Amino acid sequence: MVTNQQDLIGRYFLEQAKLNASSRGDVDMEDDDAEALPTELNTINSSGGFVVVSTDKLSVQYTSVNLHGHDVGVIQANRPAPVKRLTYYFEMKVKNAGAKGQIAIGFTNESFKMRRQPGFSGIDWYNIGQYLVPFFDQYGTLRPIPGGTFDECFVVGQQNVEMEQLKQCFISELQELTSRWEQNSYGYHGDDGLLYRGQGKGEPFGPTFTTGDIVGGGINYASQEVFFTKNGVVVGTVYKDVKGPLFPTIAVHSQNEEVTVNFGKEPFLFDIKAYEAQERFKQQSMIEKISLPQNVSYGVVRSYLLHYGYEDTLNVFDMANNNSVPPITLPQENGFVEQDSTYALNQRKTLRQLIRSGQIDAAFGKLHEWYPQIVQDDQSPTCFLLHCQKFIELIRVGELENAVKYGRGELAKFLELEDYKELVKECVALLAYEEPSKSSVGHLLGDPQREVVADAVNAMVLSTNPNAKETQSCLHSQLEKLLRQLTACCLERRFLNGDQGEAFNLHRVLNSSKMGKH
Amino acid sequence: MSVTEQFSSVAGVQHQHHHRRGTFADHLFRPAAPPHAASTLAIFLRLKCCVAEAKEVGYGALYENSLITNEICENDHRLAHSLESLTVGVVGLKYRNRLVHPWGSAVGVGNCRVSSLITHGFEGAVLMSLFWIVLRQLADIEEAMATSRKVITKEEWEKKLNDVPIKKADMNKLVMNFLVTEGYVDAAEKFRQESGTEHIDLATITDRMAVKKAVQCGNVEDAIEKVNDLNPEILDTNPQLFFHLQQQRLIELIRNGKIEEALEFAQEELAPRGEENQSFLEELERTVALLAFEDVSNCPVGELLDISQRLKTASEVNAAILTSQSHEKDPKLPSLLKMLIWAQNQLDEKASYPRINDLSTAKLEDPAV
């Protein structure tokens, strides 16, 4: 039983050592930056024939003379808006409002038919009587039924009240249903200042816009809203319930209309950074209002010091707390847990001190004296880590010959073993360099490596406590558990939100100058 | 096979040719269906059976068979209502005898060939209406399922927890940040020795702590002197802080019974501030009110004499100094703990998972089922 637990603990720290090697930078940073951004207009799937796109693919001009509702010049961006961030934003400048100023800006998803402005669905509900009846085809797409109009379906030569009621009932059902199924776009239209959301009718939203105006469209992933701006001021927001990737989209419809799009190459008129800061601040103030139980932070810090064996710090900390005005009393933990944390406090402190100062032999000595069961099996992960560290220390002080001797004597046997050989190879690689600290395995000489070994020994000593209930309590301090829970909750929430929004990254939070990078 | 038989087989129900009231319905509805999307599909299929059946014997059967309507009512009032208004409409009409058209191929949700449902005339319209209504229910259920909470077991959650990379160095930094911002000079130094974590110049902490301690002990004059030694701009740029310090001085004078001095001080130093600022004036009046009472411990403004007032002022000074030194005035640790509470509350809306309810034990509770 005991050896199993020891082994588990040992292996955990072996893993930590590997993690220490690989994650040099911030773990999630690259992930968030890797999303591709829209950079230009997509000339391939646009409704060709009505518009001319400039060579830099950032300007659009309506060349035709519009005759009806379907000769709209609609263009999407080449890529959808990235989602793993707080907001996304782009702008459009109206160079020329043309004959009718029927310009629209918005977002559409992949299933949007490039025939109408963003915000329109394929169905014009105003004219349902004359239009073809929609139905679901085998792919579940809503399409007009060929060859039969709505009225025909209901014609029997009988116009009567019940029939009319039936028809109305049917129309409203259809509208509701399909508005939900068809909703795949949002559009802010310049000629009437309305917001269109997939139904034929727009809603009052903002001012109209025309030549010279700069309008912007954005998505706020924190509040799950789509917002629009005119000349640097937000004009309105709408809840975003269209799922899936959203492409920035613009549309022009009357003669001579011309717009230029800005996907970020030029500075925006709207201060998006300030907007983001405002969002973060809003969230941060909401969080700040939450009340914590009395003195819980002190308790967390104290248990941290206890767990890792920082005895001197702990004593001074306790003294300061007792002397403060008024004295700070810590929340009483469950009696048992408290006792166990003080277990072998002095020994753990001593061992950590020895390891951190590179006196591995002395550490081994003490372990043999106090906790022989830990170093009994020379091939246990803990012993392995200690041996590696000894080797590293010898290299650090330049005793290369001794290092080689030691390596041959103690490390060589680990080369056979699958889990260990990686680290052995890395350690040995240190010999190859004149300046090992600058090499690719230089991290081994750093403090974090010593820290891992010290923490491993610390956990092993804790595990020898007959009262220790579970392995978990030896491995993780209370602070660590809380931080893990925080990260896991944030990530899960983001995941359930379709992976949208900023990820929580502890390293980034700790190293930023201001809290509120969330 | 008649249409009805076709559909009965799809619905998994034995068809019976009895149309006596109750029997058909009994037979159709006896198989128990689980109360989720499946049951709406079942209703849909049953509906189709009903309609198919009704086509054979007449639409009147729909209307007359109130048992069927009631059964459907149990599941969805809207559906029942729509059905009712439809049947009223239908029954009021004459209908022509038509050949029964086969429905066409499979009835999958969202996969329906409505075209095949649209026969000529209003039978098609009725059926289509029914179809849309049922489909609507399915859409509602789909939405409800989307908003229902995901359940995460303890094992799954522990795996997610283990995947979180936490660096020891970051945790050390967090602790050091706490010790420094809260002013534990000696502990911060010890921690630096024991853990190797760097911190800012401790001298600034010592000075700051001296100021804080002075206020906490009631030596406000001393505190003000120290603050000005540290950085004269702090009080210059912070009128509210300065006022509160002066106010504290006044309180201490009153506490020590130096009434004459207190009055003089109030008139010379504080009254001018009060004139400039309404809230200062109100505070001043409150403080001076202390003088009106013999038994100060029992008066309405007695709390000003409480030690908590000193602590409030001390904390304000501490924050101002930290800000002036471009440090954050608050330690990060409590903010992170608050964030944890907030994050759990947010996640509660979407998932059921093991929570940590007691921060001091960090124990994972089993997820609520």
GROMACS .gro file of C-alpha atoms in nm, chain A residues 16 23-25 27 133-140 142 145 153-156 158 160 162-163 166 170 173-174 176-178 180-181 283-284 286-288 290-293 296-298 300-301 304-305 308-313 316-317 320-321 325-326 328 331 333 349 352 356 447 451 455 476-490 492-493 495-497 504 506-507 509-515 518, chain B residues 78 82 85-86 88-90 92-94 96 110-115 118 121-122 125-126 128-129 131-133 135-136 139-140 142-143 150 152 157 160-168 170-175 178-179 182 184 186-188 190-191 193-197 213 216-217 307 311 328 330 332-347 350-351 353-356 358-362 364:
model
  200
   16GLN     CA    1   0.631   1.763  -1.336
   23SER     CA    2   0.653   2.440  -2.113
   24ARG     CA    3   0.904   2.714  -2.120
   25GLY     CA    4   0.664   2.978  -2.231
   27VAL     CA    5   0.098   2.724  -2.205
  133VAL     CA    6  -4.409   2.763  -5.002
  134PRO     CA    7  -4.096   2.667  -4.820
  135PHE     CA    8  -4.020   2.314  -4.718
  136PHE     CA    9  -3.731   2.115  -4.581
  137ASP     CA   10  -3.543   1.917  -4.837
  138GLN     CA   11  -3.360   1.595  -4.760
  139TYR     CA   12  -3.065   1.786  -4.617
  140GLY     CA   13  -3.283   1.974  -4.381
  142LEU     CA   14  -3.533   2.524  -4.617
  145ILE     CA   15  -4.124   2.412  -5.319
  153CYS     CA   16  -5.248   2.466  -5.138
  154PHE     CA   17  -5.538   2.625  -4.972
  155VAL     CA   18  -5.756   2.684  -5.267
  156VAL     CA   19  -6.064   2.480  -5.285
  158GLN     CA   20  -6.381   2.796  -5.072
  160ASN     CA   21  -6.431   3.107  -4.560
  162GLU     CA   22  -6.212   2.880  -4.093
  163MET     CA   23  -5.988   2.859  -4.393
  166LEU     CA   24  -5.614   2.809  -4.069
  170PHE     CA   25  -5.014   2.830  -4.047
  173GLU     CA   26  -4.625   2.889  -3.712
  174LEU     CA   27  -4.414   2.891  -4.021
  176GLU     CA   28  -4.173   3.143  -3.594
  177LEU     CA   29  -4.031   2.811  -3.684
  178THR     CA   30  -3.829   2.915  -3.979
  180ARG     CA   31  -3.533   3.014  -3.574
  181TRP     CA   32  -3.410   2.763  -3.823
  283GLN     CA   33  -1.654   4.180  -1.514
  284GLN     CA   34  -1.381   4.255  -1.266
  286MET     CA   35  -1.870   4.223  -1.054
  287ILE     CA   36  -1.618   3.976  -0.920
  288GLU     CA   37  -1.481   4.220  -0.665
  290ILE     CA   38  -1.824   3.893  -0.410
  291SER     CA   39  -1.755   3.858  -0.042
  292LEU     CA   40  -1.507   3.611   0.093
  293PRO     CA   41  -1.527   3.437   0.428
  296VAL     CA   42  -0.964   3.301   0.416
  297SER     CA   43  -0.665   3.434   0.222
  298TYR     CA   44  -0.448   3.422   0.530
  300VAL     CA   45  -0.468   2.971   0.227
  301VAL     CA   46  -0.123   3.127   0.257
  304TYR     CA   47   0.066   2.674   0.166
  305LEU     CA   48   0.362   2.745   0.389
  308TYR     CA   49   0.569   2.286   0.144
  309GLY     CA   50   0.756   2.310   0.470
  310TYR     CA   51   0.852   2.675   0.476
  311GLU     CA   52   0.890   2.665   0.850
  312ASP     CA   53   1.077   2.988   0.910
  313THR     CA   54   0.840   3.190   0.702
  316VAL     CA   55   0.735   3.479   1.130
  317PHE     CA   56   0.398   3.494   0.959
  320ALA     CA   57   0.307   3.896   1.272
  321ASN     CA   58  -0.054   3.786   1.268
  325VAL     CA   59  -0.394   4.516   1.550
  326PRO     CA   60  -0.635   4.344   1.583
  328ILE     CA   61  -0.564   3.800   1.280
  331PRO     CA   62  -1.034   3.012   1.016
  333GLU     CA   63  -0.978   2.407   0.957
  349LYS     CA   64   1.223   2.231   0.588
  352ARG     CA   65   1.420   2.143   0.116
  356ARG     CA   66   1.785   2.391  -0.286
  447ASP     CA   67   1.590   2.676  -0.998
  451GLU     CA   68   1.217   2.294  -0.691
  455ASP     CA   69   0.869   1.921  -0.383
  476HIS     CA   70  -0.138   1.936  -0.387
  477SER     CA   71  -0.152   2.224  -0.150
  478GLN     CA   72  -0.486   2.387  -0.084
  479LEU     CA   73  -0.384   2.682  -0.298
  480GLU     CA   74  -0.301   2.455  -0.585
  481LYS     CA   75  -0.634   2.279  -0.564
  482LEU     CA   76  -0.817   2.610  -0.567
  483LEU     CA   77  -0.621   2.738  -0.864
  484ARG     CA   78  -0.681   2.418  -1.057
  485GLN     CA   79  -1.052   2.437  -0.988
  486LEU     CA   80  -1.058   2.799  -1.104
  487THR     CA   81  -0.883   2.718  -1.429
  488ALA     CA   82  -1.090   2.409  -1.496
  489CYS     CA   83  -1.416   2.596  -1.438
  490CYS     CA   84  -1.317   2.880  -1.668
  492GLU     CA   85  -1.516   2.429  -1.915
  493ARG     CA   86  -1.741   2.731  -1.928
  495PHE     CA   87  -1.588   2.515  -2.389
  496LEU     CA   88  -1.961   2.495  -2.330
  497ASN     CA   89  -1.991   2.837  -2.487
  504PHE     CA   90  -0.812   3.188  -1.825
  506LEU     CA   91  -0.294   3.185  -1.446
  507HIS     CA   92   0.056   3.258  -1.562
  509VAL     CA   93  -0.277   3.684  -1.480
  510LEU     CA   94   0.009   3.665  -1.236
  511ASN     CA   95   0.255   3.834  -1.462
  512SER     CA   96   0.038   4.117  -1.584
  513SER     CA   97   0.065   4.441  -1.401
  514LYS     CA   98  -0.305   4.480  -1.356
  515MET     CA   99  -0.554   4.214  -1.263
  518HIS     CA  100  -1.004   3.797  -1.781
  596ARG     CA  101  -5.037   2.436  -2.723
  600SER     CA  102  -5.371   2.407  -3.232
  603SER     CA  103  -5.865   2.482  -3.386
  604LEU     CA  104  -5.760   2.287  -3.685
  606VAL     CA  105  -6.283   2.272  -3.600
  607GLY     CA  106  -6.175   2.425  -3.924
  608VAL     CA  107  -6.160   2.097  -4.100
  610GLY     CA  108  -6.657   2.276  -4.100
  611LEU     CA  109  -6.552   2.209  -4.452
  612LYS     CA  110  -6.663   1.977  -4.712
  614ARG     CA  111  -6.361   1.564  -5.148
  628GLY     CA  112  -3.584   1.740  -4.007
  629ASN     CA  113  -3.556   1.495  -4.288
  630CYS     CA  114  -3.913   1.509  -4.398
  631ARG     CA  115  -4.021   1.529  -4.749
  632VAL     CA  116  -4.294   1.775  -4.706
  633SER     CA  117  -4.349   1.776  -5.073
  636ILE     CA  118  -4.864   1.821  -4.990
  639GLY     CA  119  -5.631   2.038  -5.178
  640PHE     CA  120  -5.654   2.117  -4.818
  643ALA     CA  121  -5.268   2.190  -4.589
  644VAL     CA  122  -5.411   2.035  -4.277
  646MET     CA  123  -4.881   2.027  -4.330
  647SER     CA  124  -5.011   2.233  -4.047
  649PHE     CA  125  -4.661   1.860  -3.934
  650TRP     CA  126  -4.531   2.208  -3.871
  651ILE     CA  127  -4.682   2.219  -3.529
  653LEU     CA  128  -4.195   1.998  -3.577
  654ARG     CA  129  -4.220   2.313  -3.375
  657ALA     CA  130  -3.755   2.252  -3.212
  658ASP     CA  131  -3.860   2.358  -2.865
  660GLU     CA  132  -3.410   2.073  -2.906
  661GLU     CA  133  -3.369   2.414  -2.757
  668LYS     CA  134  -2.431   1.886  -1.888
  670ILE     CA  135  -1.973   1.589  -1.540
  675TRP     CA  136  -1.365   1.636  -1.357
  678LYS     CA  137  -0.969   1.790  -1.622
  679LEU     CA  138  -0.817   1.919  -1.299
  680ASN     CA  139  -0.506   1.714  -1.348
  681ASP     CA  140  -0.461   1.850  -1.695
  682VAL     CA  141  -0.430   2.205  -1.567
  683PRO     CA  142  -0.066   2.311  -1.568
  684ILE     CA  143   0.024   2.500  -1.253
  685LYS     CA  144   0.380   2.610  -1.197
  686LYS     CA  145   0.526   2.611  -0.851
  688ASP     CA  146   0.373   3.104  -1.009
  689MET     CA  147   0.227   2.994  -0.680
  690ASN     CA  148   0.533   3.119  -0.497
  691LYS     CA  149   0.494   3.452  -0.670
  692LEU     CA  150   0.133   3.469  -0.563
  693VAL     CA  151   0.223   3.406  -0.201
  696PHE     CA  152   0.037   3.856  -0.076
  697LEU     CA  153   0.304   3.890   0.188
  700GLU     CA  154  -0.019   4.301   0.313
  702TYR     CA  155   0.460   4.115   0.613
  704ASP     CA  156   0.990   3.977   0.784
  705ALA     CA  157   0.784   3.694   0.645
  706ALA     CA  158   0.852   3.815   0.292
  708LYS     CA  159   1.215   3.467   0.510
  709PHE     CA  160   1.009   3.345   0.220
  711GLN     CA  161   1.534   3.287   0.159
  712GLU     CA  162   1.336   2.968   0.182
  713SER     CA  163   1.186   2.966  -0.163
  714GLY     CA  164   1.408   3.178  -0.376
  715THR     CA  165   1.121   3.399  -0.491
  731LYS     CA  166   0.111   5.110   1.228
  734GLN     CA  167  -0.346   5.200   1.381
  735CYS     CA  168  -0.204   5.318   1.710
  825ILE     CA  169  -1.080   5.091   1.642
  829LEU     CA  170  -0.815   5.056   1.057
  846GLU     CA  171  -0.125   4.722  -0.706
  848ASP     CA  172  -0.462   4.479  -0.350
  850LYS     CA  173  -0.394   3.909  -0.609
  851LEU     CA  174  -0.487   3.613  -0.397
  852PRO     CA  175  -0.825   3.731  -0.268
  853SER     CA  176  -0.920   3.837  -0.621
  854LEU     CA  177  -0.840   3.491  -0.749
  855LEU     CA  178  -1.048   3.334  -0.475
  856LYS     CA  179  -1.338   3.561  -0.566
  857MET     CA  180  -1.289   3.466  -0.927
  858LEU     CA  181  -1.318   3.103  -0.828
  859ILE     CA  182  -1.652   3.163  -0.661
  860TRP     CA  183  -1.770   3.359  -0.964
  861ALA     CA  184  -1.644   3.100  -1.213
  862GLN     CA  185  -1.823   2.821  -1.028
  863ASN     CA  186  -2.145   3.021  -1.023
  864GLN     CA  187  -2.117   3.085  -1.395
  865LEU     CA  188  -2.050   2.721  -1.471
  868LYS     CA  189  -2.445   2.517  -1.780
  869ALA     CA  190  -2.317   2.209  -1.605
  871TYR     CA  191  -1.990   1.915  -1.172
  872PRO     CA  192  -1.793   1.873  -0.849
  873ARG     CA  193  -1.778   2.208  -0.673
  874ILE     CA  194  -1.554   2.339  -0.402
  876ASP     CA  195  -1.552   2.537   0.138
  877LEU     CA  196  -1.248   2.738   0.035
  878SER     CA  197  -1.059   2.655   0.350
  879THR     CA  198  -1.063   2.282   0.284
  880ALA     CA  199  -1.072   2.291  -0.097
  882LEU     CA  200  -1.447   1.860  -0.402
   0.00000   0.00000   0.00000
